[in-house]
Coordinates of C-alpha atoms in Angstrom, one line a residue:
M1 CA -28.3 5.7 22.7
K2 CA -25.7 4.8 20.2
T3 CA -22.1 5.8 21.0
V4 CA -20.2 7.3 18.1
Q5 CA -16.4 7.2 18.1
V6 CA -14.8 10.5 17.0
S7 CA -11.1 10.9 16.4
P8 CA -9.3 13.4 18.6
S9 CA -8.5 15.5 15.5
D10 CA -12.2 15.7 14.7
N11 CA -12.9 16.8 18.3
W12 CA -10.3 19.5 18.0
L13 CA -11.7 20.8 14.7
Y14 CA -15.3 20.7 16.0
A15 CA -14.2 22.8 19.0
L16 CA -12.3 25.2 16.8
I17 CA -15.3 25.7 14.5
E18 CA -17.6 26.2 17.5
S19 CA -15.3 28.8 19.0
L20 CA -15.0 30.7 15.7
K21 CA -18.8 31.3 15.6
D22 CA -18.0 34.1 18.1
S23 CA -16.8 37.1 16.0
Q24 CA -14.3 38.2 18.6
E25 CA -12.8 34.7 18.8
A26 CA -12.5 34.7 15.0
A27 CA -10.9 38.1 14.9
D28 CA -8.4 37.1 17.6
Y29 CA -7.6 33.8 15.8
L30 CA -7.0 35.6 12.5
T31 CA -4.8 38.2 14.2
V32 CA -2.6 35.5 15.7
V33 CA -2.2 33.8 12.3
L34 CA -1.2 37.1 10.7
E35 CA 1.5 37.8 13.4
D36 CA 3.8 35.1 11.9
D37 CA 4.3 34.1 8.4
P38 CA 0.8 33.1 7.4
K39 CA 2.1 31.6 4.1
T40 CA 3.5 28.7 6.0
D41 CA 1.4 25.6 5.1
Q42 CA -1.2 27.9 3.7
I43 CA -2.4 28.6 7.3
L44 CA -4.1 31.9 6.3
R45 CA -6.2 30.1 3.7
H46 CA -7.1 27.4 6.1
T47 CA -7.9 29.9 8.8
L48 CA -10.3 31.9 6.5
K49 CA -11.9 28.6 5.5
D50 CA -12.5 27.7 9.2
I51 CA -14.0 31.1 9.9
I52 CA -16.3 30.9 6.8
T53 CA -17.4 27.4 7.9
A54 CA -18.1 28.6 11.4
K55 CA -20.1 31.6 10.1
R56 CA -22.0 29.4 7.7
Q57 CA -22.9 27.0 10.5
A58 CA -24.1 29.9 12.7
N59 CA -26.2 31.3 9.8
D60 CA -24.1 34.4 10.1
L61 CA -22.8 34.7 6.5
S62 CA -24.1 37.2 4.0
E63 CA -24.1 36.7 0.3
E64 CA -21.6 39.6 0.0
A65 CA -19.2 37.8 2.4
I66 CA -19.5 34.6 0.3
R67 CA -18.8 36.5 -2.9
E68 CA -15.7 38.2 -1.3
Y69 CA -14.5 34.9 0.1
N70 CA -14.8 33.3 -3.3
K71 CA -12.6 36.1 -4.8
I72 CA -10.0 35.4 -2.1
E73 CA -10.2 31.7 -2.8
E74 CA -9.5 32.5 -6.5
L75 CA -6.4 34.3 -5.6
F76 CA -5.2 31.3 -3.6
E77 CA -6.1 29.0 -6.4
H78 CA -4.4 30.9 -9.2
N79 CA -1.1 31.9 -7.6
G80 CA -1.2 30.8 -4.0
G81 CA -2.4 34.2 -2.8
E82 CA 0.9 35.9 -3.5
E83 CA -0.8 39.3 -3.7
I84 CA -2.1 38.9 -0.1
Y85 CA 1.3 37.7 1.2
T86 CA 3.1 40.5 -0.7
F87 CA 0.9 43.1 1.1
L88 CA 1.5 41.5 4.5
R89 CA 5.3 41.5 3.9
L90 CA 5.2 45.1 2.8
L91 CA 3.4 46.0 6.1
K92 CA 6.0 44.2 8.1
T93 CA 8.9 45.9 6.3
L94 CA 7.3 49.2 7.0
G95 CA 7.1 48.3 10.7
F96 CA 3.4 47.6 10.8
C97 CA 1.3 44.7 11.8
L98 CA -2.2 43.8 10.9
K99 CA -4.8 43.4 13.7
V100 CA -8.3 42.2 13.0
E101 CA -11.1 43.7 15.1
C102 CA -14.8 43.4 15.1
D103 CA -16.6 46.3 13.5
A104 CA -19.3 48.3 15.3
E105 CA -22.0 45.7 14.6
G106 CA -19.9 43.0 16.2
T107 CA -19.1 41.1 13.1
A108 CA -15.6 40.0 12.1

């Protein structure tokens, strides 16, 4: 058997993607990201990408989800996702927070 060297950062990313295949884990991860300023280092964008990657690897990604993700990616590409961050700031100023939960079918 051939031994393959993997950097610690690759191990961490692999473990993250594996955990995000579970819808509840993905929902909890996204909720935590939304608690702070998700614009920092584009963490929201990276988080969504990680969740999409996990769902794709688990063969749990519908065509509709891909289309909607592509629309969100366009927002990030064109103006850094400012509409999304404005919405999140509005919620915060109104005294609300955003919590992500699995829907009745158990998908995030």
